[in-house]
């Protein structure tokens, strides 16, 4: 897979070994954080401005001593995407004036509450495997205005920290949302979600077989994006019989025949050259897919999309505000104004890009959409580097004289000649990869598809009159034995997303001995 300037890809990054070597890198007990958006049990924080009923004051006795509390600090242990850190993985220690204190009873994780007996300093330290640790200090003086002063040094790691002061039973209270930054995953990207089952395919033969099997089991819908589309692309190619199949028999193994066999709604999106519906848009499709696109109400929808990037521009990943993520995740805090709303910027350096910087000195639309991925019934996604194209099928042996790499139109005689090494196959050996992801991360692949799809609907592109909008399922169960996965993308304006670049930078920064880059 190649990464061109502003050419869009998807990248899935499973968790890697923590260089700290700690014994807490257990990713199998992920505490089912896929429902992190369920705020129904977040200690009744929905009425944040009601000073008599914030955080359910039924249990506010100081469990550390009998001194009546003079204030409270609430802390939420989150990651940089404002998701709850699993309690089994998070290491949270809190001290007051140098002595460890325990949390009040009654709070629900990721929230903990600490009663403060008087003026002093509260120190909070939070760490988790594969994350940078965080240390916060809260100076408390109930007679001061404001009574709480939060200090931290997050400049090197750019953690997410949002805080707000309220009254709790007439006493000053301070709520802190702390989001740990991940060592490997992109902070700018979509959330790294826990509880996924991942399978790596190292060749086209095994990948296309798996895709074929999943399509046969689909119930409701199929989302499929490719840079190139050939309707007669054969997914299954048996070594012993393939050379002798008739065109009709081979057609039964094609992507089009397979999609026609299912009643699920099919939405297909294919990249185009030089902008959307420009002079070369026909190259990446064929008559069969366009006939489906022109037919209304056939459960087969299609739109093409070009990448309009050209000329000169400034490349720089977009900044984000951690407070926005908190307000989105915890709906009870949707209207809150936090004390620190500073933007968090990426460590990826900005760069001037000039598409006219080549011998002819002419700027043109040189970028394209290189996404190759699919989503089935919301909970299964494939992400990788192979198009629905004849050149993207091969076995793990990569034998040169393989008759199965002949184009669909090839005759039986020509295939036999390849078997006898009397002629070269139409397509040379090809090495590429794909991942199958089953679990919560599949929703982010669907979200990328929907983002592009909705844009095309809004633009009224060709065949959009026969295409429809759809919603994404967010309640995908997590597998307690699964692993964290993040879906990242590179997307041009108006989307402007560059999570892949940040993931690569993180990987280089975390490398201990060497880095291996596989390109084509």
PDB file of N, CA, C and O in Angstrom, residues 308-382:
ATOM      1  N   UNK A 308     -10.305  16.114  -4.892  1.00  0.00           N
ATOM      2  CA  UNK A 308     -10.085  17.385  -5.593  1.00  0.00           C
ATOM      3  C   UNK A 308      -8.781  18.085  -5.244  1.00  0.00           C
ATOM      4  O   UNK A 308      -8.531  19.190  -5.727  1.00  0.00           O
ATOM      5  N   UNK A 309      -7.934  17.480  -4.424  1.00  0.00           N
ATOM      6  CA  UNK A 309      -6.727  18.151  -3.958  1.00  0.00           C
ATOM      7  C   UNK A 309      -5.810  18.508  -5.124  1.00  0.00           C
ATOM      8  O   UNK A 309      -5.514  17.672  -5.976  1.00  0.00           O
ATOM      9  N   UNK A 310      -5.354  19.743  -5.156  1.00  0.00           N
ATOM     10  CA  UNK A 310      -4.436  20.198  -6.203  1.00  0.00           C
ATOM     11  C   UNK A 310      -3.718  21.452  -5.738  1.00  0.00           C
ATOM     12  O   UNK A 310      -3.956  21.959  -4.634  1.00  0.00           O
ATOM     13  N   UNK A 311      -2.826  21.952  -6.574  1.00  0.00           N
ATOM     14  CA  UNK A 311      -2.124  23.206  -6.326  1.00  0.00           C
ATOM     15  C   UNK A 311      -1.288  23.141  -5.043  1.00  0.00           C
ATOM     16  O   UNK A 311      -0.764  22.109  -4.680  1.00  0.00           O
ATOM     17  N   UNK A 312      -1.238  24.250  -4.328  1.00  0.00           N
ATOM     18  CA  UNK A 312      -0.431  24.363  -3.125  1.00  0.00           C
ATOM     19  C   UNK A 312      -1.330  24.462  -1.896  1.00  0.00           C
ATOM     20  O   UNK A 312      -2.392  25.067  -1.926  1.00  0.00           O
ATOM     21  N   UNK A 313      -0.868  23.871  -0.813  1.00  0.00           N
ATOM     22  CA  UNK A 313      -1.619  23.970   0.438  1.00  0.00           C
ATOM     23  C   UNK A 313      -0.684  23.671   1.606  1.00  0.00           C
ATOM     24  O   UNK A 313       0.404  23.121   1.439  1.00  0.00           O
ATOM     25  N   UNK A 314      -1.141  24.034   2.784  1.00  0.00           N
ATOM     26  CA  UNK A 314      -0.391  23.793   4.008  1.00  0.00           C
ATOM     27  C   UNK A 314      -0.944  22.546   4.682  1.00  0.00           C
ATOM     28  O   UNK A 314      -2.117  22.472   5.003  1.00  0.00           O
ATOM     29  N   UNK A 315      -0.084  21.534   4.858  1.00  0.00           N
ATOM     30  CA  UNK A 315      -0.493  20.306   5.518  1.00  0.00           C
ATOM     31  C   UNK A 315      -0.201  20.396   7.005  1.00  0.00           C
ATOM     32  O   UNK A 315       0.935  20.675   7.409  1.00  0.00           O
ATOM     33  N   UNK A 316      -1.222  20.183   7.821  1.00  0.00           N
ATOM     34  CA  UNK A 316      -1.046  20.149   9.266  1.00  0.00           C
ATOM     35  C   UNK A 316      -2.272  19.474   9.880  1.00  0.00           C
ATOM     36  O   UNK A 316      -3.397  19.887   9.622  1.00  0.00           O
ATOM     37  N   UNK A 317      -2.072  18.409  10.674  1.00  0.00           N
ATOM     38  CA  UNK A 317      -3.225  17.763  11.307  1.00  0.00           C
ATOM     39  C   UNK A 317      -4.001  18.746  12.170  1.00  0.00           C
ATOM     40  O   UNK A 317      -3.434  19.635  12.815  1.00  0.00           O
ATOM     41  N   UNK A 318      -5.309  18.591  12.194  1.00  0.00           N
ATOM     42  CA  UNK A 318      -6.178  19.505  12.936  1.00  0.00           C
ATOM     43  C   UNK A 318      -6.036  19.277  14.440  1.00  0.00           C
ATOM     44  O   UNK A 318      -5.824  18.156  14.902  1.00  0.00           O
ATOM     45  N   UNK A 319      -6.151  20.357  15.198  1.00  0.00           N
ATOM     46  CA  UNK A 319      -6.166  20.273  16.659  1.00  0.00           C
ATOM     47  C   UNK A 319      -7.560  19.881  17.134  1.00  0.00           C
ATOM     48  O   UNK A 319      -8.537  19.932  16.375  1.00  0.00           O
ATOM     49  N   UNK A 320      -7.670  19.492  18.386  1.00  0.00           N
ATOM     50  CA  UNK A 320      -8.968  19.162  18.963  1.00  0.00           C
ATOM     51  C   UNK A 320      -9.022  19.646  20.408  1.00  0.00           C
ATOM     52  O   UNK A 320      -8.000  19.985  21.013  1.00  0.00           O
ATOM     53  N   UNK A 321     -10.212  19.687  20.959  1.00  0.00           N
ATOM     54  CA  UNK A 321     -10.428  20.102  22.341  1.00  0.00           C
ATOM     55  C   UNK A 321     -10.944  18.913  23.136  1.00  0.00           C
ATOM     56  O   UNK A 321     -11.972  18.325  22.788  1.00  0.00           O
ATOM     57  N   UNK A 322     -10.235  18.564  24.194  1.00  0.00           N
ATOM     58  CA  UNK A 322     -10.637  17.418  25.003  1.00  0.00           C
ATOM     59  C   UNK A 322     -12.013  17.637  25.629  1.00  0.00           C
ATOM     60  O   UNK A 322     -12.812  16.707  25.728  1.00  0.00           O
ATOM     61  N   UNK A 323     -12.312  18.857  26.008  1.00  0.00           N
ATOM     62  CA  UNK A 323     -13.622  19.143  26.588  1.00  0.00           C
ATOM     63  C   UNK A 323     -14.770  18.800  25.659  1.00  0.00           C
ATOM     64  O   UNK A 323     -15.835  18.368  26.100  1.00  0.00           O
ATOM     65  N   UNK A 324     -14.572  18.979  24.343  1.00  0.00           N
ATOM     66  CA  UNK A 324     -15.618  18.608  23.381  1.00  0.00           C
ATOM     67  C   UNK A 324     -15.882  17.107  23.430  1.00  0.00           C
ATOM     68  O   UNK A 324     -17.034  16.666  23.328  1.00  0.00           O
ATOM     69  N   UNK A 325     -14.834  16.333  23.595  1.00  0.00           N
ATOM     70  CA  UNK A 325     -15.013  14.880  23.671  1.00  0.00           C
ATOM     71  C   UNK A 325     -15.723  14.484  24.959  1.00  0.00           C
ATOM     72  O   UNK A 325     -16.547  13.567  24.964  1.00  0.00           O
ATOM     73  N   UNK A 326     -15.402  15.167  26.047  1.00  0.00           N
ATOM     74  CA  UNK A 326     -16.091  14.895  27.312  1.00  0.00           C
ATOM     75  C   UNK A 326     -17.574  15.216  27.189  1.00  0.00           C
ATOM     76  O   UNK A 326     -18.438  14.431  27.594  1.00  0.00           O
ATOM     77  N   UNK A 327     -17.882  16.368  26.610  1.00  0.00           N
ATOM     78  CA  UNK A 327     -19.285  16.765  26.473  1.00  0.00           C
ATOM     79  C   UNK A 327     -20.059  15.815  25.558  1.00  0.00           C
ATOM     80  O   UNK A 327     -21.262  15.601  25.740  1.00  0.00           O
ATOM     81  N   UNK A 328     -19.381  15.235  24.566  1.00  0.00           N
ATOM     82  CA  UNK A 328     -20.039  14.287  23.675  1.00  0.00           C
ATOM     83  C   UNK A 328     -20.245  12.938  24.349  1.00  0.00           C
ATOM     84  O   UNK A 328     -21.316  12.325  24.225  1.00  0.00           O
ATOM     85  N   UNK A 329     -19.252  12.467  25.088  1.00  0.00           N
ATOM     86  CA  UNK A 329     -19.332  11.151  25.719  1.00  0.00           C
ATOM     87  C   UNK A 329     -20.282  11.151  26.905  1.00  0.00           C
ATOM     88  O   UNK A 329     -21.112  10.246  27.052  1.00  0.00           O
ATOM     89  N   UNK A 330     -20.181  12.148  27.767  1.00  0.00           N
ATOM     90  CA  UNK A 330     -20.995  12.225  28.972  1.00  0.00           C
ATOM     91  C   UNK A 330     -22.075  13.281  28.765  1.00  0.00           C
ATOM     92  O   UNK A 330     -21.846  14.477  28.986  1.00  0.00           O
ATOM     93  N   UNK A 331     -23.221  12.831  28.321  1.00  0.00           N
ATOM     94  CA  UNK A 331     -24.273  13.766  27.915  1.00  0.00           C
ATOM     95  C   UNK A 331     -24.754  14.633  29.059  1.00  0.00           C
ATOM     96  O   UNK A 331     -25.286  15.716  28.825  1.00  0.00           O
ATOM     97  N   UNK A 332     -24.589  14.192  30.290  1.00  0.00           N
ATOM     98  CA  UNK A 332     -24.969  15.027  31.418  1.00  0.00           C
ATOM     99  C   UNK A 332     -24.125  16.275  31.555  1.00  0.00           C
ATOM    100  O   UNK A 332     -24.511  17.218  32.241  1.00  0.00           O
ATOM    101  N   UNK A 333     -22.968  16.259  30.907  1.00  0.00           N
ATOM    102  CA  UNK A 333     -22.078  17.425  30.931  1.00  0.00           C
ATOM    103  C   UNK A 333     -22.077  18.170  29.595  1.00  0.00           C
ATOM    104  O   UNK A 333     -21.184  18.966  29.314  1.00  0.00           O
ATOM    105  N   UNK A 334     -23.059  17.915  28.765  1.00  0.00           N
ATOM    106  CA  UNK A 334     -23.084  18.482  27.415  1.00  0.00           C
ATOM    107  C   UNK A 334     -23.034  20.000  27.414  1.00  0.00           C
ATOM    108  O   UNK A 334     -22.479  20.612  26.497  1.00  0.00           O
ATOM    109  N   UNK A 335     -23.611  20.634  28.419  1.00  0.00           N
ATOM    110  CA  UNK A 335     -23.630  22.093  28.457  1.00  0.00           C
ATOM    111  C   UNK A 335     -22.576  22.706  29.345  1.00  0.00           C
ATOM    112  O   UNK A 335     -22.591  23.921  29.582  1.00  0.00           O
ATOM    113  N   UNK A 336     -21.656  21.901  29.856  1.00  0.00           N
ATOM    114  CA  UNK A 336     -20.657  22.404  30.802  1.00  0.00           C
ATOM    115  C   UNK A 336     -19.600  23.255  30.111  1.00  0.00           C
ATOM    116  O   UNK A 336     -19.235  23.018  28.957  1.00  0.00           O
ATOM    117  N   UNK A 337     -19.110  24.258  30.818  1.00  0.00           N
ATOM    118  CA  UNK A 337     -17.978  25.069  30.386  1.00  0.00           C
ATOM    119  C   UNK A 337     -16.811  24.761  31.310  1.00  0.00           C
ATOM    120  O   UNK A 337     -16.883  25.019  32.516  1.00  0.00           O
ATOM    121  N   UNK A 338     -15.756  24.199  30.761  1.00  0.00           N
ATOM    122  CA  UNK A 338     -14.632  23.789  31.584  1.00  0.00           C
ATOM    123  C   UNK A 338     -13.617  24.911  31.718  1.00  0.00           C
ATOM    124  O   UNK A 338     -13.557  25.829  30.899  1.00  0.00           O
ATOM    125  N   UNK A 339     -12.795  24.786  32.773  1.00  0.00           N
ATOM    126  CA  UNK A 339     -11.822  25.836  33.061  1.00  0.00           C
ATOM    127  C   UNK A 339     -10.735  25.907  31.992  1.00  0.00           C
ATOM    128  O   UNK A 339     -10.285  26.982  31.630  1.00  0.00           O
ATOM    129  N   UNK A 340     -10.298  24.741  31.527  1.00  0.00           N
ATOM    130  CA  UNK A 340      -9.199  24.702  30.563  1.00  0.00           C
ATOM    131  C   UNK A 340      -9.716  24.122  29.253  1.00  0.00           C
ATOM    132  O   UNK A 340      -9.952  22.929  29.138  1.00  0.00           O
ATOM    133  N   UNK A 341      -9.892  24.968  28.252  1.00  0.00           N
ATOM    134  CA  UNK A 341     -10.420  24.533  26.956  1.00  0.00           C
ATOM    135  C   UNK A 341      -9.381  24.703  25.851  1.00  0.00           C
ATOM    136  O   UNK A 341      -9.716  24.899  24.702  1.00  0.00           O
ATOM    137  N   UNK A 342      -8.104  24.644  26.219  1.00  0.00           N
ATOM    138  CA  UNK A 342      -7.047  24.841  25.226  1.00  0.00           C
ATOM    139  C   UNK A 342      -7.055  23.708  24.209  1.00  0.00           C
ATOM    140  O   UNK A 342      -7.308  22.549  24.542  1.00  0.00           O
ATOM    141  N   UNK A 343      -6.775  24.033  22.949  1.00  0.00           N
ATOM    142  CA  UNK A 343      -6.703  23.020  21.912  1.00  0.00           C
ATOM    143  C   UNK A 343      -5.462  22.158  22.080  1.00  0.00           C
ATOM    144  O   UNK A 343      -4.410  22.624  22.524  1.00  0.00           O
ATOM    145  N   UNK A 344      -5.596  20.883  21.736  1.00  0.00           N
ATOM    146  CA  UNK A 344      -4.477  19.948  21.770  1.00  0.00           C
ATOM    147  C   UNK A 344      -4.006  19.758  20.333  1.00  0.00           C
ATOM    148  O   UNK A 344      -4.758  19.307  19.470  1.00  0.00           O
ATOM    149  N   UNK A 345      -2.774  20.101  20.079  1.00  0.00           N
ATOM    150  CA  UNK A 345      -2.225  20.041  18.725  1.00  0.00           C
ATOM    151  C   UNK A 345      -1.467  18.735  18.512  1.00  0.00           C
ATOM    152  O   UNK A 345      -1.084  18.044  19.464  1.00  0.00           O
ATOM    153  N   UNK A 346      -1.248  18.402  17.252  1.00  0.00           N
ATOM    154  CA  UNK A 346      -0.532  17.181  16.908  1.00  0.00           C
ATOM    155  C   UNK A 346       0.975  17.424  16.951  1.00  0.00           C
ATOM    156  O   UNK A 346       1.450  18.546  16.762  1.00  0.00           O
ATOM    157  N   UNK A 347       1.715  16.336  17.197  1.00  0.00           N
ATOM    158  CA  UNK A 347       3.171  16.416  17.132  1.00  0.00           C
ATOM    159  C   UNK A 347       3.691  16.301  15.705  1.00  0.00           C
ATOM    160  O   UNK A 347       4.888  16.488  15.460  1.00  0.00           O
ATOM    161  N   UNK A 348       2.810  15.976  14.756  1.00  0.00           N
ATOM    162  CA  UNK A 348       3.228  15.886  13.358  1.00  0.00           C
ATOM    163  C   UNK A 348       3.506  17.295  12.843  1.00  0.00           C
ATOM    164  O   UNK A 348       2.628  18.163  12.906  1.00  0.00           O
ATOM    165  N   UNK A 349       4.697  17.565  12.354  1.00  0.00           N
ATOM    166  CA  UNK A 349       5.009  18.933  11.907  1.00  0.00           C
ATOM    167  C   UNK A 349       4.253  19.309  10.644  1.00  0.00           C
ATOM    168  O   UNK A 349       3.959  18.462   9.795  1.00  0.00           O
ATOM    169  N   UNK A 350       3.924  20.577  10.516  1.00  0.00           N
ATOM    170  CA  UNK A 350       3.279  21.079   9.315  1.00  0.00           C
ATOM    171  C   UNK A 350       4.250  21.135   8.143  1.00  0.00           C
ATOM    172  O   UNK A 350       5.473  21.149   8.330  1.00  0.00           O
ATOM    173  N   UNK A 351       3.675  21.183   6.941  1.00  0.00           N
ATOM    174  CA  UNK A 351       4.548  21.169   5.751  1.00  0.00           C
ATOM    175  C   UNK A 351       3.831  21.808   4.579  1.00  0.00           C
ATOM    176  O   UNK A 351       2.631  21.597   4.374  1.00  0.00           O
ATOM    177  N   UNK A 352       4.567  22.600   3.803  1.00  0.00           N
ATOM    178  CA  UNK A 352       4.047  23.127   2.545  1.00  0.00           C
ATOM    179  C   UNK A 352       4.052  22.026   1.487  1.00  0.00           C
ATOM    180  O   UNK A 352       5.062  21.345   1.305  1.00  0.00           O
ATOM    181  N   UNK A 353       2.927  21.867   0.802  1.00  0.00           N
ATOM    182  CA  UNK A 353       2.816  20.875  -0.265  1.00  0.00           C
ATOM    183  C   UNK A 353       2.545  21.616  -1.572  1.00  0.00           C
ATOM    184  O   UNK A 353       1.670  22.481  -1.636  1.00  0.00           O
ATOM    185  N   UNK A 354       3.294  21.270  -2.607  1.00  0.00           N
ATOM    186  CA  UNK A 354       3.156  21.933  -3.898  1.00  0.00           C
ATOM    187  C   UNK A 354       3.073  20.864  -4.977  1.00  0.00           C
ATOM    188  O   UNK A 354       4.077  20.244  -5.340  1.00  0.00           O
ATOM    189  N   UNK A 355       1.872  20.627  -5.516  1.00  0.00           N
ATOM    190  CA  UNK A 355       1.685  19.632  -6.553  1.00  0.00           C
ATOM    191  C   UNK A 355       2.237  20.071  -7.910  1.00  0.00           C
ATOM    192  O   UNK A 355       2.282  19.279  -8.848  1.00  0.00           O
ATOM    193  N   UNK A 356       2.617  21.327  -8.024  1.00  0.00           N
ATOM    194  CA  UNK A 356       3.200  21.787  -9.281  1.00  0.00           C
ATOM    195  C   UNK A 356       4.723  21.680  -9.280  1.00  0.00           C
ATOM    196  O   UNK A 356       5.381  22.040 -10.251  1.00  0.00           O
ATOM    197  N   UNK A 357       5.285  21.174  -8.161  1.00  0.00           N
ATOM    198  CA  UNK A 357       6.733  21.078  -8.027  1.00  0.00           C
ATOM    199  C   UNK A 357       7.238  19.813  -8.714  1.00  0.00           C
ATOM    200  O   UNK A 357       7.632  18.831  -8.098  1.00  0.00           O
ATOM    201  N   UNK A 358       7.190  19.827 -10.025  1.00  0.00           N
ATOM    202  CA  UNK A 358       7.696  18.745 -10.862  1.00  0.00           C
ATOM    203  C   UNK A 358       8.096  19.345 -12.199  1.00  0.00           C
ATOM    204  O   UNK A 358       7.852  20.532 -12.447  1.00  0.00           O
ATOM    205  N   UNK A 359       8.771  18.597 -13.093  1.00  0.00           N
ATOM    206  CA  UNK A 359       9.385  19.220 -14.282  1.00  0.00           C
ATOM    207  C   UNK A 359       8.460  20.089 -15.117  1.00  0.00           C
ATOM    208  O   UNK A 359       8.881  21.125 -15.638  1.00  0.00           O
ATOM    209  N   UNK A 360       7.171  19.713 -15.271  1.00  0.00           N
ATOM    210  CA  UNK A 360       6.281  20.515 -16.113  1.00  0.00           C
ATOM    211  C   UNK A 360       5.792  21.770 -15.411  1.00  0.00           C
ATOM    212  O   UNK A 360       5.316  22.704 -16.062  1.00  0.00           O
ATOM    213  N   UNK A 361       5.857  21.794 -14.084  1.00  0.00           N
ATOM    214  CA  UNK A 361       5.451  22.972 -13.343  1.00  0.00           C
ATOM    215  C   UNK A 361       3.978  23.292 -13.433  1.00  0.00           C
ATOM    216  O   UNK A 361       3.576  24.447 -13.304  1.00  0.00           O
ATOM    217  N   UNK A 362       3.161  22.281 -13.663  1.00  0.00           N
ATOM    218  CA  UNK A 362       1.714  22.473 -13.783  1.00  0.00           C
ATOM    219  C   UNK A 362       1.013  21.772 -12.625  1.00  0.00           C
ATOM    220  O   UNK A 362       1.287  20.600 -12.353  1.00  0.00           O
ATOM    221  N   UNK A 363       0.129  22.465 -11.954  1.00  0.00           N
ATOM    222  CA  UNK A 363      -0.636  21.876 -10.854  1.00  0.00           C
ATOM    223  C   UNK A 363      -1.916  21.250 -11.388  1.00  0.00           C
ATOM    224  O   UNK A 363      -2.601  21.830 -12.219  1.00  0.00           O
ATOM    225  N   UNK A 364      -2.203  20.042 -10.934  1.00  0.00           N
ATOM    226  CA  UNK A 364      -3.452  19.383 -11.314  1.00  0.00           C
ATOM    227  C   UNK A 364      -3.863  18.453 -10.181  1.00  0.00           C
ATOM    228  O   UNK A 364      -3.120  18.251  -9.215  1.00  0.00           O
ATOM    229  N   UNK A 365      -5.049  17.889 -10.295  1.00  0.00           N
ATOM    230  CA  UNK A 365      -5.557  17.021  -9.244  1.00  0.00           C
ATOM    231  C   UNK A 365      -4.829  15.682  -9.302  1.00  0.00           C
ATOM    232  O   UNK A 365      -5.219  14.765 -10.017  1.00  0.00           O
ATOM    233  N   UNK A 366      -3.771  15.580  -8.502  1.00  0.00           N
ATOM    234  CA  UNK A 366      -2.912  14.396  -8.540  1.00  0.00           C
ATOM    235  C   UNK A 366      -3.255  13.396  -7.446  1.00  0.00           C
ATOM    236  O   UNK A 366      -2.646  12.341  -7.366  1.00  0.00           O
ATOM    237  N   UNK A 367      -4.203  13.709  -6.604  1.00  0.00           N
ATOM    238  CA  UNK A 367      -4.548  12.830  -5.496  1.00  0.00           C
ATOM    239  C   UNK A 367      -5.737  11.958  -5.860  1.00  0.00           C
ATOM    240  O   UNK A 367      -6.441  12.202  -6.851  1.00  0.00           O
ATOM    241  N   UNK A 368      -5.975  10.931  -5.064  1.00  0.00           N
ATOM    242  CA  UNK A 368      -7.114  10.050  -5.286  1.00  0.00           C
ATOM    243  C   UNK A 368      -7.535   9.440  -3.957  1.00  0.00           C
ATOM    244  O   UNK A 368      -6.838   9.557  -2.950  1.00  0.00           O
ATOM    245  N   UNK A 369      -8.686   8.796  -3.960  1.00  0.00           N
ATOM    246  CA  UNK A 369      -9.169   8.081  -2.769  1.00  0.00           C
ATOM    247  C   UNK A 369      -8.672   6.644  -2.854  1.00  0.00           C
ATOM    248  O   UNK A 369      -9.104   5.886  -3.705  1.00  0.00           O
ATOM    249  N   UNK A 370      -7.781   6.272  -1.963  1.00  0.00           N
ATOM    250  CA  UNK A 370      -7.209   4.931  -1.993  1.00  0.00           C
ATOM    251  C   UNK A 370      -7.787   4.024  -0.921  1.00  0.00           C
ATOM    252  O   UNK A 370      -7.195   2.981  -0.610  1.00  0.00           O
ATOM    253  N   UNK A 371      -8.891   4.362  -0.363  1.00  0.00           N
ATOM    254  CA  UNK A 371      -9.488   3.512   0.666  1.00  0.00           C
ATOM    255  C   UNK A 371      -9.982   2.204   0.066  1.00  0.00           C
ATOM    256  O   UNK A 371     -10.673   2.196  -0.957  1.00  0.00           O
ATOM    257  N   UNK A 372      -9.646   1.117   0.731  1.00  0.00           N
ATOM    258  CA  UNK A 372     -10.164  -0.204   0.380  1.00  0.00           C
ATOM    259  C   UNK A 372     -10.676  -0.850   1.658  1.00  0.00           C
ATOM    260  O   UNK A 372      -9.885  -1.297   2.499  1.00  0.00           O
ATOM    261  N   UNK A 373     -11.998  -0.874   1.836  1.00  0.00           N
ATOM    262  CA  UNK A 373     -12.550  -1.442   3.058  1.00  0.00           C
ATOM    263  C   UNK A 373     -14.021  -1.781   2.855  1.00  0.00           C
ATOM    264  O   UNK A 373     -14.657  -1.341   1.888  1.00  0.00           O
ATOM    265  N   UNK A 374     -14.545  -2.569   3.755  1.00  0.00           N
ATOM    266  CA  UNK A 374     -15.952  -2.955   3.702  1.00  0.00           C
ATOM    267  C   UNK A 374     -16.461  -3.174   5.117  1.00  0.00           C
ATOM    268  O   UNK A 374     -15.676  -3.440   6.039  1.00  0.00           O
ATOM    269  N   UNK A 375     -17.781  -3.043   5.282  1.00  0.00           N
ATOM    270  CA  UNK A 375     -18.431  -3.263   6.581  1.00  0.00           C
ATOM    271  C   UNK A 375     -19.692  -4.070   6.341  1.00  0.00           C
ATOM    272  O   UNK A 375     -20.487  -3.744   5.454  1.00  0.00           O
ATOM    273  N   UNK A 376     -19.888  -5.114   7.135  1.00  0.00           N
ATOM    274  CA  UNK A 376     -21.046  -5.987   6.996  1.00  0.00           C
ATOM    275  C   UNK A 376     -21.864  -5.981   8.287  1.00  0.00           C
ATOM    276  O   UNK A 376     -21.337  -6.293   9.370  1.00  0.00           O
ATOM    277  N   UNK A 377     -23.141  -5.622   8.159  1.00  0.00           N
ATOM    278  CA  UNK A 377     -24.056  -5.642   9.305  1.00  0.00           C
ATOM    279  C   UNK A 377     -23.472  -4.949  10.528  1.00  0.00           C
ATOM    280  O   UNK A 377     -23.668  -5.398  11.667  1.00  0.00           O
ATOM    281  N   UNK A 378     -22.718  -3.891  10.320  1.00  0.00           N
ATOM    282  CA  UNK A 378     -22.229  -2.993  11.372  1.00  0.00           C
ATOM    283  C   UNK A 378     -21.081  -3.540  12.214  1.00  0.00           C
ATOM    284  O   UNK A 378     -20.260  -2.770  12.702  1.00  0.00           O
ATOM    285  N   UNK A 379     -20.999  -4.851  12.432  1.00  0.00           N
ATOM    286  CA  UNK A 379     -20.038  -5.348  13.415  1.00  0.00           C
ATOM    287  C   UNK A 379     -18.827  -6.059  12.828  1.00  0.00           C
ATOM    288  O   UNK A 379     -17.938  -6.478  13.572  1.00  0.00           O
ATOM    289  N   UNK A 380     -18.749  -6.211  11.504  1.00  0.00           N
ATOM    290  CA  UNK A 380     -17.590  -6.834  10.864  1.00  0.00           C
ATOM    291  C   UNK A 380     -17.057  -5.881   9.798  1.00  0.00           C
ATOM    292  O   UNK A 380     -17.819  -5.396   8.949  1.00  0.00           O
ATOM    293  N   UNK A 381     -15.750  -5.617   9.845  1.00  0.00           N
ATOM    294  CA  UNK A 381     -15.125  -4.733   8.860  1.00  0.00           C
ATOM    295  C   UNK A 381     -13.857  -5.375   8.326  1.00  0.00           C
ATOM    296  O   UNK A 381     -13.166  -6.119   9.038  1.00  0.00           O
ATOM    297  N   UNK A 382     -13.572  -5.095   7.068  1.00  0.00           N
ATOM    298  CA  UNK A 382     -12.305  -5.463   6.441  1.00  0.00           C
ATOM    299  C   UNK A 382     -11.597  -4.174   6.045  1.00  0.00           C
ATOM    300  O   UNK A 382     -12.200  -3.288   5.428  1.00  0.00           O
TER     301      UNK A 382
END
